mmCIF file of C-alpha atoms and ligand atoms in Angstrom:
data_model
loop_
_atom_site.group_PDB
_atom_site.id
_atom_site.type_symbol
_atom_site.label_atom_id
_atom_site.label_comp_id
_atom_site.label_asym_id
_atom_site.label_seq_id
_atom_site.Cartn_x
_atom_site.Cartn_y
_atom_site.Cartn_z
ATOM 1 C CA MET P 1446 53.156 -9.922 16.784
ATOM 2 C CA GLU P 1447 50.033 -11.329 15.180
ATOM 3 C CA LYS P 1448 46.918 -9.133 15.477
ATOM 4 C CA GLN P 1449 44.048 -10.793 17.379
ATOM 5 C CA PRO P 1450 40.664 -10.787 15.530
ATOM 6 C CA VAL P 1451 37.712 -9.109 17.247
ATOM 7 C CA ARG P 1452 34.189 -10.531 17.300
ATOM 8 C CA LEU P 1453 31.938 -9.112 14.522
ATOM 9 C CA PRO P 1454 29.730 -6.331 15.923
ATOM 10 C CA GLU P 1455 26.033 -7.229 16.061
ATOM 11 C CA SER P 1456 25.198 -4.017 14.258
ATOM 12 C CA TRP P 1457 26.852 -5.269 11.065
ATOM 13 C CA GLY P 1458 24.886 -6.746 8.222
ATOM 14 C CA ARG P 1459 21.775 -4.563 8.411
ATOM 15 C CA THR P 1460 21.121 -2.272 5.486
ATOM 16 C CA ALA P 1461 20.944 1.473 5.953
ATOM 17 C CA PHE P 1462 17.472 1.417 4.376
ATOM 18 C CA ARG P 1463 16.193 -1.097 6.942
ATOM 19 C CA ARG P 1464 17.601 1.070 9.728
ATOM 20 C CA PHE P 1465 15.839 4.067 8.183
ATOM 21 C CA LEU P 1466 12.550 2.125 8.096
ATOM 22 C CA GLU P 1467 12.899 1.223 11.775
ATOM 23 C CA ASN P 1468 13.417 4.882 12.662
ATOM 24 C CA GLU P 1469 10.266 5.841 10.777
ATOM 25 C CA GLN P 1470 8.272 3.899 13.429
ATOM 26 C CA LEU P 1471 5.592 2.837 10.971
ATOM 27 C CA PRO P 1472 4.308 -0.711 10.587
ATOM 28 C CA ILE P 1473 5.783 -2.531 7.567
ATOM 29 C CA ILE P 1474 3.601 -4.812 5.454
ATOM 30 C CA THR P 1475 5.583 -7.764 4.066
ATOM 31 C CA GLY P 1476 4.831 -10.870 1.988
ATOM 32 C CA PHE P 1477 3.984 -11.289 -1.705
ATOM 33 C CA ALA P 1478 0.904 -9.051 -1.802
ATOM 34 C CA VAL P 1479 -1.349 -6.566 0.008
ATOM 35 C CA ASP P 1480 -5.014 -7.544 -0.120
ATOM 36 C CA ASP P 1481 -6.472 -4.018 -0.279
ATOM 37 C CA LEU P 1482 -4.461 -0.778 -0.276
ATOM 38 C CA LYS P 1483 -7.683 1.212 0.108
ATOM 39 C CA THR P 1484 -8.459 -0.231 3.540
ATOM 40 C CA VAL P 1485 -5.040 -1.123 4.936
ATOM 41 C CA GLU P 1486 -4.498 0.377 8.420
ATOM 42 C CA VAL P 1487 -2.438 3.577 8.651
ATOM 43 C CA VAL P 1488 -0.979 5.073 11.832
ATOM 44 C CA PRO P 1489 0.322 8.552 12.736
ATOM 45 C CA TRP P 1490 3.520 9.403 10.855
ATOM 46 C CA PRO P 1491 5.247 12.351 12.546
ATOM 47 C CA ARG P 1492 7.869 13.025 9.818
ATOM 48 C CA MET P 1493 5.173 13.430 7.156
ATOM 49 C CA ASP P 1494 2.602 15.052 9.485
ATOM 50 C CA ALA P 1495 0.102 12.493 8.183
ATOM 51 C CA LYS P 1496 -0.755 8.808 8.635
ATOM 52 C CA GLY P 1497 1.008 6.003 6.831
ATOM 53 C CA VAL P 1498 2.247 2.447 6.502
ATOM 54 C CA TYR P 1499 5.255 1.037 4.655
ATOM 55 C CA VAL P 1500 4.829 -1.811 2.176
ATOM 56 C CA GLN P 1501 8.066 -3.718 1.654
ATOM 57 C CA LEU P 1502 7.038 -6.799 -0.301
ATOM 58 C CA THR P 1503 9.363 -9.732 -0.965
ATOM 59 C CA GLY P 1504 9.366 -9.073 -4.704
ATOM 60 C CA ALA P 1505 10.709 -5.538 -4.303
ATOM 61 C CA GLU P 1506 13.954 -7.135 -3.076
ATOM 62 C CA ASP P 1507 14.768 -3.760 -1.474
ATOM 63 C CA THR P 1508 15.436 -2.243 -4.889
ATOM 64 C CA ASP P 1509 12.405 -0.011 -4.542
ATOM 65 C CA SER P 1510 9.898 0.637 -1.782
ATOM 66 C CA ALA P 1511 6.261 1.580 -1.293
ATOM 67 C CA TYR P 1512 4.155 3.330 1.309
ATOM 68 C CA VAL P 1513 0.562 4.420 1.748
ATOM 69 C CA VAL P 1514 0.013 7.949 3.062
ATOM 70 C CA GLU P 1515 -3.324 9.267 4.293
ATOM 71 C CA ILE P 1516 -3.951 12.998 4.692
ATOM 72 C CA ALA P 1517 -6.723 14.154 7.026
ATOM 73 C CA PRO P 1518 -9.510 16.374 5.603
ATOM 74 C CA GLY P 1519 -8.203 19.876 4.831
ATOM 75 C CA LYS P 1520 -4.643 18.997 5.922
ATOM 76 C CA SER P 1521 -1.268 18.894 4.148
ATOM 77 C CA THR P 1522 1.798 16.700 4.403
ATOM 78 C CA ALA P 1523 5.028 18.213 5.727
ATOM 79 C CA GLU P 1524 7.232 19.633 2.979
ATOM 80 C CA GLU P 1525 10.147 17.381 2.036
ATOM 81 C CA ARG P 1526 12.800 16.898 -0.621
ATOM 82 C CA HIS P 1527 14.877 13.778 -1.201
ATOM 83 C CA LEU P 1528 17.429 12.237 -3.508
ATOM 84 C CA TYR P 1529 15.235 9.332 -4.514
ATOM 85 C CA GLU P 1530 12.533 9.162 -7.154
ATOM 86 C CA GLU P 1531 8.905 9.037 -6.087
ATOM 87 C CA VAL P 1532 5.813 8.108 -8.112
ATOM 88 C CA TYR P 1533 2.349 8.655 -6.604
ATOM 89 C CA PHE P 1534 -0.944 6.957 -7.368
ATOM 90 C CA VAL P 1535 -4.078 8.449 -5.806
ATOM 91 C CA LEU P 1536 -6.095 5.666 -4.159
ATOM 92 C CA SER P 1537 -8.920 7.932 -2.974
ATOM 93 C CA GLY P 1538 -9.745 11.591 -2.542
ATOM 94 C CA ARG P 1539 -8.712 14.754 -4.296
ATOM 95 C CA GLY P 1540 -6.282 17.558 -3.640
ATOM 96 C CA SER P 1541 -3.213 19.294 -4.953
ATOM 97 C CA CYS P 1542 0.536 18.968 -4.961
ATOM 98 C CA GLU P 1543 2.988 21.834 -4.672
ATOM 99 C CA VAL P 1544 6.482 21.479 -6.130
ATOM 100 C CA SER P 1545 9.332 23.983 -6.027
ATOM 101 C CA GLY P 1546 12.930 23.953 -7.159
ATOM 102 C CA HIS P 1547 15.881 26.273 -6.810
ATOM 103 C CA ASN P 1548 14.182 29.427 -8.111
ATOM 104 C CA GLU P 1549 11.413 28.979 -5.516
ATOM 105 C CA ASP P 1550 8.707 29.287 -8.161
ATOM 106 C CA ARG P 1551 5.971 27.072 -6.868
ATOM 107 C CA ARG P 1552 4.163 24.853 -9.349
ATOM 108 C CA SER P 1553 0.873 23.459 -8.171
ATOM 109 C CA PHE P 1554 -1.400 20.924 -9.803
ATOM 110 C CA GLU P 1555 -4.575 19.111 -8.825
ATOM 111 C CA TRP P 1556 -5.036 15.381 -8.455
ATOM 112 C CA GLN P 1557 -7.990 13.065 -7.884
ATOM 113 C CA THR P 1558 -8.685 9.366 -7.425
ATOM 114 C CA GLY P 1559 -6.836 7.575 -10.242
ATOM 115 C CA SER P 1560 -4.186 10.233 -10.907
ATOM 116 C CA VAL P 1561 -0.535 9.204 -11.342
ATOM 117 C CA PHE P 1562 2.362 11.669 -11.099
ATOM 118 C CA ALA P 1563 6.023 11.815 -10.130
ATOM 119 C CA ILE P 1564 7.886 14.306 -7.978
ATOM 120 C CA PRO P 1565 10.907 15.680 -9.902
ATOM 121 C CA LEU P 1566 14.091 14.498 -8.186
ATOM 122 C CA ASN P 1567 15.049 16.476 -5.047
ATOM 123 C CA THR P 1568 12.418 19.195 -5.485
ATOM 124 C CA PHE P 1569 10.556 20.439 -2.411
ATOM 125 C CA HIS P 1570 7.030 19.067 -2.434
ATOM 126 C CA ARG P 1571 3.944 18.651 -0.313
ATOM 127 C CA LEU P 1572 0.474 17.200 -0.790
ATOM 128 C CA HIS P 1573 -2.749 18.977 0.206
ATOM 129 C CA ASN P 1574 -6.066 17.249 0.772
ATOM 130 C CA GLY P 1575 -8.631 19.371 -1.101
ATOM 131 C CA SER P 1576 -11.611 17.951 0.751
ATOM 132 C CA GLY P 1577 -12.814 19.296 4.089
ATOM 133 C CA ARG P 1578 -14.719 16.088 4.772
ATOM 134 C CA GLU P 1579 -12.930 13.026 3.379
ATOM 135 C CA PRO P 1580 -9.369 11.813 3.967
ATOM 136 C CA ALA P 1581 -7.155 11.433 0.872
ATOM 137 C CA ARG P 1582 -5.042 8.305 0.430
ATOM 138 C CA LEU P 1583 -2.085 7.872 -1.933
ATOM 139 C CA LEU P 1584 0.352 5.087 -2.723
ATOM 140 C CA ALA P 1585 3.972 6.034 -3.370
ATOM 141 C CA VAL P 1586 6.663 3.875 -4.947
ATOM 142 C CA THR P 1587 10.224 5.170 -4.514
ATOM 143 C CA THR P 1588 13.833 4.317 -5.294
ATOM 144 C CA ALA P 1589 14.751 5.009 -1.643
ATOM 145 C CA PRO P 1590 16.303 1.592 -0.818
ATOM 146 C CA LEU P 1591 19.042 1.735 -3.462
ATOM 147 C CA MET P 1592 19.794 5.412 -2.834
ATOM 148 C CA ILE P 1593 19.893 5.106 0.957
ATOM 149 C CA ASN P 1594 21.914 1.890 0.883
ATOM 150 C CA LEU P 1595 24.558 3.415 -1.382
ATOM 151 C CA VAL P 1596 24.845 6.836 0.241
ATOM 152 C CA ARG P 1597 23.625 6.046 3.799
ATOM 153 C CA ASN P 1598 23.837 9.584 5.201
ATOM 154 C CA LEU P 1599 20.177 10.593 5.700
ATOM 155 C CA ASP P 1600 21.047 14.254 6.066
ATOM 156 C CA PHE P 1601 22.475 14.126 2.543
ATOM 157 C CA ILE P 1602 19.464 12.170 1.214
ATOM 158 C CA PHE P 1603 16.896 14.589 2.719
ATOM 159 C CA ASN P 1604 18.803 17.905 2.819
ATOM 160 C CA CYS P 1605 20.972 17.988 -0.269
ATOM 161 C CA PRO P 1606 20.943 21.521 -1.734
ATOM 162 C CA PHE P 1607 21.638 20.391 -5.303
ATOM 163 C CA ASP P 1608 18.950 21.264 -7.868
ATOM 164 C CA PHE P 1609 18.538 18.888 -10.771
ATOM 165 C CA THR P 1610 17.620 21.606 -13.280
ATOM 166 C CA ASP P 1611 18.200 19.063 -16.039
ATOM 167 C CA ARG P 1612 14.997 17.410 -14.807
ATOM 168 C CA PHE P 1613 12.909 20.304 -13.497
ATOM 169 C CA ASP P 1614 13.571 24.003 -13.930
ATOM 170 C CA GLY P 1615 10.290 25.532 -12.784
ATOM 171 C CA GLN P 1616 8.641 25.111 -16.196
ATOM 172 C CA ASP P 1617 5.091 26.553 -16.107
ATOM 173 C CA ASP P 1618 3.564 23.682 -18.001
ATOM 174 C CA TYR P 1619 5.597 20.900 -16.358
ATOM 175 C CA PHE P 1620 2.535 19.089 -14.961
ATOM 176 C CA ASN P 1621 -0.037 19.957 -17.625
ATOM 177 C CA ARG P 1622 1.743 19.731 -20.963
ATOM 178 C CA GLU P 1623 0.381 17.094 -23.308
ATOM 179 C CA GLY P 1624 3.652 15.238 -23.645
ATOM 180 C CA THR P 1625 4.531 12.894 -26.482
ATOM 181 C CA ILE P 1626 3.317 9.394 -27.263
ATOM 182 C CA TYR P 1627 6.034 7.214 -28.780
ATOM 183 C CA ALA P 1628 5.573 3.996 -30.765
ATOM 184 C CA ARG P 1629 8.191 1.271 -30.417
ATOM 185 C CA PRO P 1630 9.499 0.096 -33.800
ATOM 186 C CA ASP P 1631 9.530 -3.589 -32.808
ATOM 187 C CA SER P 1632 6.165 -3.989 -31.048
ATOM 188 C CA GLN P 1633 2.725 -2.391 -30.645
ATOM 189 C CA GLN P 1634 3.642 -0.973 -27.226
ATOM 190 C CA LYS P 1635 3.010 2.782 -26.823
ATOM 191 C CA ILE P 1636 4.965 4.975 -24.436
ATOM 192 C CA TRP P 1637 3.673 8.335 -23.226
ATOM 193 C CA GLU P 1638 6.246 10.777 -21.911
ATOM 194 C CA THR P 1639 4.279 12.950 -19.486
ATOM 195 C CA ASN P 1640 4.491 14.223 -15.906
ATOM 196 C CA PHE P 1641 0.843 13.813 -14.984
ATOM 197 C CA VAL P 1642 -1.803 11.218 -15.797
ATOM 198 C CA ALA P 1643 -5.260 12.443 -14.772
ATOM 199 C CA ASP P 1644 -7.105 9.135 -14.350
ATOM 200 C CA VAL P 1645 -5.742 5.651 -14.977
ATOM 201 C CA TYR P 1646 -9.227 4.164 -14.416
ATOM 202 C CA LYS P 1647 -10.861 6.041 -17.271
ATOM 203 C CA MET P 1648 -8.096 6.659 -19.816
ATOM 204 C CA GLN P 1649 -8.351 5.017 -23.260
ATOM 205 C CA LEU P 1650 -5.667 2.423 -23.951
ATOM 206 C CA PRO P 1651 -4.178 1.300 -27.290
ATOM 207 C CA ALA P 1652 -3.702 -2.415 -28.110
ATOM 208 C CA TRP P 1653 -0.520 -4.371 -27.299
ATOM 209 C CA ALA P 1654 -1.020 -7.737 -28.996
ATOM 210 C CA GLU P 1655 2.411 -9.180 -28.196
ATOM 211 C CA ARG P 1656 1.539 -9.643 -24.494
ATOM 212 C CA GLY P 1657 -1.508 -11.731 -25.406
ATOM 213 C CA ALA P 1658 -5.270 -11.999 -25.012
ATOM 214 C CA GLY P 1659 -6.590 -8.798 -26.601
ATOM 215 C CA GLY P 1660 -4.642 -6.760 -24.073
ATOM 216 C CA LYS P 1661 -4.395 -2.968 -24.109
ATOM 217 C CA HIS P 1662 -1.585 -0.987 -22.589
ATOM 218 C CA MET P 1663 0.071 2.386 -22.121
ATOM 219 C CA LYS P 1664 3.438 2.997 -20.519
ATOM 220 C CA PHE P 1665 4.330 6.306 -18.835
ATOM 221 C CA GLU P 1666 7.770 7.874 -18.680
ATOM 222 C CA LEU P 1667 7.359 10.360 -15.812
ATOM 223 C CA ALA P 1668 9.558 13.309 -14.750
ATOM 224 C CA ASP P 1669 12.588 11.902 -16.604
ATOM 225 C CA ASN P 1670 12.724 9.109 -14.019
ATOM 226 C CA VAL P 1671 14.158 5.631 -14.159
ATOM 227 C CA LEU P 1672 11.002 4.576 -12.264
ATOM 228 C CA VAL P 1673 8.089 4.287 -14.726
ATOM 229 C CA ALA P 1674 4.456 3.178 -14.725
ATOM 230 C CA HIS P 1675 2.049 1.455 -17.053
ATOM 231 C CA VAL P 1676 -1.629 0.589 -17.261
ATOM 232 C CA SER P 1677 -2.845 -2.677 -18.791
ATOM 233 C CA GLU P 1678 -6.315 -4.012 -19.410
ATOM 234 C CA PHE P 1679 -7.437 -7.437 -20.557
ATOM 235 C CA PRO P 1680 -10.910 -8.749 -21.422
ATOM 236 C CA VAL P 1681 -13.358 -11.014 -19.558
ATOM 237 C CA GLY P 1682 -12.517 -14.737 -19.771
ATOM 238 C CA THR P 1683 -8.876 -14.192 -20.769
ATOM 239 C CA TYR P 1684 -5.380 -14.219 -19.326
ATOM 240 C CA LYS P 1685 -2.087 -12.685 -20.333
ATOM 241 C CA LYS P 1686 1.038 -14.581 -21.334
ATOM 242 C CA GLY P 1687 3.427 -15.516 -18.547
ATOM 243 C CA HIS P 1688 6.667 -13.582 -18.419
ATOM 244 C CA ARG P 1689 9.512 -12.589 -16.097
ATOM 245 C CA HIS P 1690 11.738 -9.614 -15.370
ATOM 246 C CA GLY P 1691 13.699 -8.051 -12.526
ATOM 247 C CA PRO P 1692 12.268 -7.216 -9.057
ATOM 248 C CA GLY P 1693 10.232 -4.270 -7.846
ATOM 249 C CA ALA P 1694 7.261 -4.117 -10.262
ATOM 250 C CA HIS P 1695 4.398 -2.980 -8.013
ATOM 251 C CA VAL P 1696 1.171 -4.189 -9.674
ATOM 252 C CA ILE P 1697 -1.984 -2.481 -8.364
ATOM 253 C CA ILE P 1698 -5.355 -3.880 -9.422
ATOM 254 C CA LEU P 1699 -7.688 -1.083 -10.561
ATOM 255 C CA GLU P 1700 -10.666 -3.054 -11.902
ATOM 256 C CA GLY P 1701 -11.705 -6.685 -12.036
ATOM 257 C CA ASN P 1702 -11.419 -9.896 -10.085
ATOM 258 C CA GLY P 1703 -8.944 -12.634 -10.786
ATOM 259 C CA TYR P 1704 -5.591 -14.004 -9.706
ATOM 260 C CA SER P 1705 -1.905 -14.059 -10.517
ATOM 261 C CA LEU P 1706 0.407 -17.060 -10.459
ATOM 262 C CA MET P 1707 4.118 -16.669 -9.674
ATOM 263 C CA TRP P 1708 6.697 -19.446 -9.872
ATOM 264 C CA THR P 1709 10.287 -20.387 -10.625
ATOM 265 C CA ASP P 1710 11.725 -23.118 -12.848
ATOM 266 C CA GLN P 1711 13.100 -24.888 -9.750
ATOM 267 C CA HIS P 1712 9.837 -24.956 -7.757
ATOM 268 C CA LYS P 1713 6.985 -26.111 -9.922
ATOM 269 C CA THR P 1714 4.307 -25.014 -7.475
ATOM 270 C CA PHE P 1715 2.548 -21.696 -7.927
ATOM 271 C CA GLU P 1716 2.230 -18.787 -5.547
ATOM 272 C CA ASP P 1717 -1.453 -18.098 -6.092
ATOM 273 C CA ILE P 1718 -2.540 -14.506 -5.385
ATOM 274 C CA GLN P 1719 -6.273 -13.750 -5.527
ATOM 275 C CA TRP P 1720 -7.019 -10.151 -6.419
ATOM 276 C CA LYS P 1721 -9.709 -7.495 -6.564
ATOM 277 C CA PRO P 1722 -9.586 -3.699 -6.920
ATOM 278 C CA GLY P 1723 -7.043 -2.401 -4.393
ATOM 279 C CA THR P 1724 -4.820 -5.509 -4.263
ATOM 280 C CA MET P 1725 -1.091 -4.932 -4.855
ATOM 281 C CA LEU P 1726 1.414 -7.660 -5.686
ATOM 282 C CA VAL P 1727 5.097 -7.675 -6.619
ATOM 283 C CA PRO P 1728 6.595 -10.676 -8.469
ATOM 284 C CA PRO P 1729 10.134 -11.421 -7.197
ATOM 285 C CA GLY P 1730 12.996 -10.865 -9.650
ATOM 286 C CA MET P 1731 12.998 -13.297 -12.606
ATOM 287 C CA TRP P 1732 10.103 -15.316 -11.205
ATOM 288 C CA TRP P 1733 7.658 -16.259 -13.930
ATOM 289 C CA HIS P 1734 4.268 -14.648 -13.362
ATOM 290 C CA GLN P 1735 0.956 -14.509 -15.183
ATOM 291 C CA HIS P 1736 -2.261 -12.538 -14.630
ATOM 292 C CA PHE P 1737 -5.726 -14.128 -15.052
ATOM 293 C CA ASN P 1738 -9.104 -12.434 -15.360
ATOM 294 C CA SER P 1739 -11.571 -14.998 -13.987
ATOM 295 C CA GLY P 1740 -14.210 -12.419 -13.049
ATOM 296 C CA PRO P 1741 -17.204 -10.929 -14.880
ATOM 297 C CA THR P 1742 -15.659 -7.560 -15.874
ATOM 298 C CA PRO P 1743 -12.505 -6.452 -17.744
ATOM 299 C CA ALA P 1744 -9.395 -6.406 -15.551
ATOM 300 C CA ARG P 1745 -7.233 -3.294 -15.442
ATOM 301 C CA TYR P 1746 -4.079 -2.744 -13.435
ATOM 302 C CA LEU P 1747 -1.438 -0.120 -12.868
ATOM 303 C CA ALA P 1748 2.215 -1.093 -12.451
ATOM 304 C CA ILE P 1749 4.821 1.229 -10.949
ATOM 305 C CA ARG P 1750 8.221 -0.253 -11.657
ATOM 306 C CA TRP P 1751 11.760 -0.170 -12.980
ATOM 307 C CA GLY P 1752 12.249 -0.477 -16.715
ATOM 308 C CA SER P 1753 12.326 2.968 -18.293
ATOM 309 C CA THR P 1754 12.581 2.816 -22.068
ATOM 310 C CA LYS P 1755 14.426 6.141 -22.066
ATOM 311 C CA TRP P 1756 16.922 5.598 -19.226
ATOM 312 C CA LYS P 1757 18.328 2.098 -18.794
ATOM 313 C CA VAL P 1758 19.839 1.081 -15.434
ATOM 314 C CA THR P 1759 21.012 -2.545 -15.373
ATOM 315 C CA ARG P 1760 19.953 -5.578 -17.356
ATOM 316 C CA TYR P 1761 18.515 -7.068 -14.155
ATOM 317 C CA LEU P 1762 16.156 -4.156 -13.490
ATOM 318 C CA ASP P 1763 15.305 -3.214 -17.079
ATOM 319 C CA HIS P 1764 12.338 -5.065 -18.528
ATOM 320 C CA GLN P 1765 14.025 -6.416 -21.634
ATOM 321 C CA GLY P 1766 12.488 -9.167 -23.731
ATOM 322 C CA ILE P 1767 9.268 -9.290 -21.695
ATOM 323 C CA ASP P 1768 7.163 -9.587 -24.852
ATOM 324 C CA LYS P 1769 9.488 -11.999 -26.727
ATOM 325 C CA SER P 1770 9.280 -15.773 -26.497
ATOM 326 C CA ALA P 1771 11.753 -17.442 -24.133
ATOM 327 C CA LYS P 1772 12.442 -19.817 -27.028
ATOM 328 C CA ALA P 1773 13.720 -16.833 -29.025
ATOM 329 C CA GLY P 1774 15.877 -15.534 -26.190
ATOM 330 C CA GLY P 1775 13.179 -13.385 -24.547
ATOM 331 C CA HIS P 1776 11.355 -13.726 -21.221
ATOM 332 C CA GLN P 1777 7.803 -14.597 -22.217
ATOM 333 C CA ILE P 1778 6.030 -17.978 -22.305
ATOM 334 C CA GLU P 1779 3.837 -18.273 -25.408
ATOM 335 C CA TYR P 1780 0.414 -19.891 -24.855
ATOM 336 C CA ALA P 1781 1.457 -23.007 -26.796
ATOM 337 C CA ASP P 1782 4.452 -23.510 -24.478
ATOM 338 C CA GLN P 1783 2.774 -23.047 -21.092
ATOM 339 C CA ASP P 1784 2.308 -25.679 -18.374
ATOM 340 C CA PRO P 1785 -1.079 -27.389 -19.116
ATOM 341 C CA ARG P 1786 -2.067 -26.980 -15.434
ATOM 342 C CA ILE P 1787 -2.320 -23.232 -16.039
ATOM 343 C CA HIS P 1788 -5.193 -23.359 -18.519
ATOM 344 C CA ARG P 1789 -6.966 -26.109 -16.572
ATOM 345 C CA MET P 1790 -6.930 -24.022 -13.402
ATOM 346 C CA PHE P 1791 -8.280 -21.020 -15.328
ATOM 347 C CA ASP P 1792 -11.082 -23.110 -16.862
ATOM 348 C CA GLU P 1793 -12.154 -24.352 -13.427
ATOM 349 C CA ARG P 1794 -12.094 -20.943 -11.807
ATOM 350 C CA CYS P 1795 -14.036 -19.285 -14.637
ATOM 351 C CA LYS P 1796 -16.624 -22.055 -14.457
ATOM 352 C CA ALA P 1797 -17.010 -21.529 -10.719
ATOM 353 C CA ASN P 1798 -17.660 -17.832 -11.414
ATOM 354 C CA GLY P 1799 -20.046 -18.507 -14.324
ATOM 355 C CA VAL P 1800 -17.608 -16.807 -16.720
ATOM 356 C CA GLU P 1801 -17.116 -18.045 -20.295
ATOM 357 C CA VAL P 1802 -13.464 -18.715 -21.224
ATOM 358 C CA LYS P 1803 -12.553 -16.756 -24.356
ATOM 359 C CA MET P 1804 -9.012 -17.941 -25.056
ATOM 360 C CA ASP P 1805 -9.611 -20.007 -28.247
ATOM 361 C CA GLU P 1806 -9.159 -17.032 -30.554
ATOM 362 C CA PHE P 1807 -5.790 -16.156 -28.992
ATOM 363 C CA PHE P 1808 -4.558 -19.749 -29.001
ATOM 364 C CA ALA P 1809 -5.501 -20.012 -32.715
ATOM 365 C CA ARG P 1810 -3.704 -16.751 -33.487
ATOM 366 C CA ALA P 1811 -0.590 -17.993 -31.699
ATOM 367 C CA ARG P 1812 -0.398 -21.121 -33.877
HETATM 368 FE FE1 FE2 D 969 5.403 -8.470 -15.136
#
């Protein structure tokens, strides 16, 4: 006898990560960008014993995920461990973070506005607000979506007893060693392997000419993660070269006023994101995007993203060829090859702000 088919259950087709988000009972910010992470509304978050909001932008494509957590004066977050990577950026305030692994030696380090650090995979950790008067607010970017979607069982994700001693073994100097700065052989890009960056606002940055416009840059390989971070700065009256890469690069504006354009080859209109300090945007996977400083001060941003130089994942997530011309098989648009509308728009916007355009030198160099 032939077996009769049964109607598909309505519960099918939702990811385990989305179900997890619903159970967290926090609002979820969606879209291409968040206007200001520093002022975005947070609500009580029982699991973390703090306040928070999830930020699941289109461009993350559920490969990675972000949230903002706010800790009341003098309070601490609940202790947790999890099988996904987590990189923190301190939006405001100061405090400390306690980390412990299998030997129960607690390592504690202090953070302040502008600090960037990563929690070693599956270690117990909690954040303390060191101020008795001001709340502390941090942004986290995590690899939770991929991990939860593949494994699904939340008990395993949050209560797995395995200790990744290959990543963290209670080393005394884990969060305060100097680390090593590496130079790529094929470009000016510098990569700092470290587990703690004290202040991404103030740190000195070396040049990275390949990405255009007198730009400076430092990449961070944190806690032996696949999730990395970098800081870039570019001068007044300039813009970077357009490029593209996989999803999930969370770009957080630290200093400056300007805008980013994002587009695809099929749709020749631009998503036009205006930014200021505190704005976060995520370009969708393989969408062209380009950052423009049309304001009166240098522009500096932090990106927390896939694309470790040390640990590759997949070609789609790794940022390969982002500083090589598309004409030469890379994923960058050289100034000479860009859509003429792009420079015209920049000219107009700088004029409106009384800012002098300083691109001639970089165009000449590119010829
Ligand atoms: Fe990018």
